[in-house]
GROMACS .gro file of C-alpha atoms in nm:
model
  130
    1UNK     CA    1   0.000   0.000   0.000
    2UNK     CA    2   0.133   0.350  -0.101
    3UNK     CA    3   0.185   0.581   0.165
    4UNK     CA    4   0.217   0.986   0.108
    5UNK     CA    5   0.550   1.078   0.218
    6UNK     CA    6   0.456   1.432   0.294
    7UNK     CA    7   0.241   1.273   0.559
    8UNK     CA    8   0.516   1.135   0.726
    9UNK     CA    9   0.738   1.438   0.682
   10UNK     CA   10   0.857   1.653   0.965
   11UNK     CA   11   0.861   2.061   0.927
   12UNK     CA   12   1.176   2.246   1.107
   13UNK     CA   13   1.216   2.614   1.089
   14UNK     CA   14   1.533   2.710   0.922
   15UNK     CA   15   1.836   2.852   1.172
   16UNK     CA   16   1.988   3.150   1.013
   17UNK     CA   17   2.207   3.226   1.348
   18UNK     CA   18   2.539   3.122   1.170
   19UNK     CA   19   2.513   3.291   0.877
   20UNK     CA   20   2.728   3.604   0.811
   21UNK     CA   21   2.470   3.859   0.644
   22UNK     CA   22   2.575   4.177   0.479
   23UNK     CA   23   2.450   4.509   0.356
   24UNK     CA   24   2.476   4.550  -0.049
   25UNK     CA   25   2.564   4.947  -0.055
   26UNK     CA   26   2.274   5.141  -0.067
   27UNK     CA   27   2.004   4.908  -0.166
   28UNK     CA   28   1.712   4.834   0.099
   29UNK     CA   29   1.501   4.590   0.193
   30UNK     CA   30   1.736   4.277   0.205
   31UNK     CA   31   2.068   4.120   0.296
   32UNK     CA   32   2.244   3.887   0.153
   33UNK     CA   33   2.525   3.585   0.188
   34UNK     CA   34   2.721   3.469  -0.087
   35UNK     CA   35   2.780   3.085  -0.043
   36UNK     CA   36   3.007   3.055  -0.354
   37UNK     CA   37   3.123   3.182  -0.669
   38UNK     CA   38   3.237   2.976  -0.956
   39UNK     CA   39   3.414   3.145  -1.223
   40UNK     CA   40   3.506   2.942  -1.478
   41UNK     CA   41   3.143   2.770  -1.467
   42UNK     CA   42   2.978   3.116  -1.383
   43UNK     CA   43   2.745   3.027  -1.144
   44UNK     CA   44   2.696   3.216  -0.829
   45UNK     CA   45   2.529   3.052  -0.488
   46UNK     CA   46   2.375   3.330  -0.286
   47UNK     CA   47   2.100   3.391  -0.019
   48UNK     CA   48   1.883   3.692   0.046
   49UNK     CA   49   1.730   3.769   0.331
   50UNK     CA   50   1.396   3.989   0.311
   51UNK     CA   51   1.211   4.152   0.577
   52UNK     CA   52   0.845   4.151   0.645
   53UNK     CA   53   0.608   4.314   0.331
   54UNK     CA   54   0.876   4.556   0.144
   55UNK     CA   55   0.993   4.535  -0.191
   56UNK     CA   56   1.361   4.553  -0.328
   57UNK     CA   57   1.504   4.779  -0.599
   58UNK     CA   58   1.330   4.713  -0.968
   59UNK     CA   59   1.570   4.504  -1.160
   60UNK     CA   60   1.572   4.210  -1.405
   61UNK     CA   61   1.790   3.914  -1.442
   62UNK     CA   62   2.008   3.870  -1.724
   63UNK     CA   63   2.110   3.502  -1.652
   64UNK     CA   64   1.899   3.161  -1.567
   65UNK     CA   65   1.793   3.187  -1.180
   66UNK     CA   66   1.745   2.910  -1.023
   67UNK     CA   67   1.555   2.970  -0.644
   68UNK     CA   68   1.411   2.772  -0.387
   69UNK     CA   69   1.226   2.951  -0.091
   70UNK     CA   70   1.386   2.854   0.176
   71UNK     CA   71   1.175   3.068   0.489
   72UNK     CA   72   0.855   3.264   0.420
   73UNK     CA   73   0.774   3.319   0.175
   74UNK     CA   74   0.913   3.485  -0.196
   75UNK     CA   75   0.720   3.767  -0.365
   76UNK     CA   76   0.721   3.893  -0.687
   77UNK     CA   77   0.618   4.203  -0.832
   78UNK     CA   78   0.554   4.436  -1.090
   79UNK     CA   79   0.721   4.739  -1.214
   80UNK     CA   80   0.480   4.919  -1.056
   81UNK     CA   81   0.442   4.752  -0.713
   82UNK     CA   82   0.138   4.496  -0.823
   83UNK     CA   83   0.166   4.143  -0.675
   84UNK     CA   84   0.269   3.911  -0.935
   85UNK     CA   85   0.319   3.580  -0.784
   86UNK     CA   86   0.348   3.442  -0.430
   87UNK     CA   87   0.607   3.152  -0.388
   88UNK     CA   88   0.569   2.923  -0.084
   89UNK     CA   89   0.866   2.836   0.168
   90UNK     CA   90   1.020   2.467  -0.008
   91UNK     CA   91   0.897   2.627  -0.389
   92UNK     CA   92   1.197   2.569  -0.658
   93UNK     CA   93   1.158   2.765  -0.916
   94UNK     CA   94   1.401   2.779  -1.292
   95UNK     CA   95   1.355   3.105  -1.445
   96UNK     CA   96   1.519   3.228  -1.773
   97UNK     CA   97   1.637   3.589  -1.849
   98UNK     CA   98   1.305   3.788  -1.799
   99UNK     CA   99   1.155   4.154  -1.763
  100UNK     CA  100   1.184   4.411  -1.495
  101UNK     CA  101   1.013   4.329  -1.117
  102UNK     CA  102   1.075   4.367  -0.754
  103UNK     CA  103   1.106   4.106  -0.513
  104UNK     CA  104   1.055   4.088  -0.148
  105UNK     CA  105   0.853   3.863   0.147
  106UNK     CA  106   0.539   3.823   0.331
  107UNK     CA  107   0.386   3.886   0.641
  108UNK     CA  108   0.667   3.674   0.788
  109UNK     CA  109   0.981   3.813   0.584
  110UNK     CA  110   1.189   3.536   0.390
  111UNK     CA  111   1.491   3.364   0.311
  112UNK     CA  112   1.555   3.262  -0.087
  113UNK     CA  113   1.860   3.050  -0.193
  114UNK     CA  114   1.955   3.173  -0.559
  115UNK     CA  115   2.188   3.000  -0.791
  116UNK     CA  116   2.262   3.215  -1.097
  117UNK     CA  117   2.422   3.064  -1.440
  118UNK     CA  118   2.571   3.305  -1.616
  119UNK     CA  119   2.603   3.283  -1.989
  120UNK     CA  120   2.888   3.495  -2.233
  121UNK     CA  121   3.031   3.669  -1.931
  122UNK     CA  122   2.667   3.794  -1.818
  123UNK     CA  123   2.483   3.733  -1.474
  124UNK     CA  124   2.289   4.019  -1.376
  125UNK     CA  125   2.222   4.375  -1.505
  126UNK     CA  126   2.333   4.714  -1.358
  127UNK     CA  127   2.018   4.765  -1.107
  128UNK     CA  128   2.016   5.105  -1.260
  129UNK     CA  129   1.952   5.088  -1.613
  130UNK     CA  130   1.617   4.846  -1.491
   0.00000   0.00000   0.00000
């Protein structure tokens, strides 16, 4: 007889403690931790930290972005500040090179693990150009 694993799978709150979080200039709304950098494969392993309801810079991603949500919960919005898309805490998402948002958390802020993969020297944009 099957059983459904997520019936028999335990939740556990995620320990950020240990984690060495810093402040990316003058941007607001986040921290973040890089967890590695690989050059010659250009990928970069990051997390980002988002407090409760507020919405980071309006930027777009140049490079495939993997995520997976790893607290909270992940929000996406629109250039102009419309809801887009709520991701749930354990969502993995693969997203190609797309158009301008925000992003930011819920009610109970978030953490999001991010694993860009860069292509012809590109990973992400210059926040200010959009």
């Amino acid at each position: 007889m099957a059983t459904s694993i997520a019936a028999e799978t335990t939740s556990y709150t995620f320990d950020d403690r240990h984690i060495r979080w810093y402040i990316l200039g003058e941007f607001e709304h986040f921290v973040f931790a890089i967890l590695d950098v690989d050059v010659s494969q250009q990928i970069v392993d990051f997390l980002l930290k988002f407090p409760p309801n507020q919405q980071i810079f309006l930027h777009r991603h140049l490079a495939l972005t993997n995520t997976l949500v790893v607290q909270g919960e992940h929000r996406l919005y629109e250039p102009n500040g419309a809801l887009k898309e709520v991701r749930p805490v354990g969502s993995y998402t693969s997203t190609p090179p797309g158009e301008p948002h925000r992003e930011g958390a819920g009610d109970e802020g978030g953490v999001v693990f991010y694993s860009v993969r860069g292509k012809d020297g590109i990973l992400l944009n210059d926040p200010s150009k959009g």
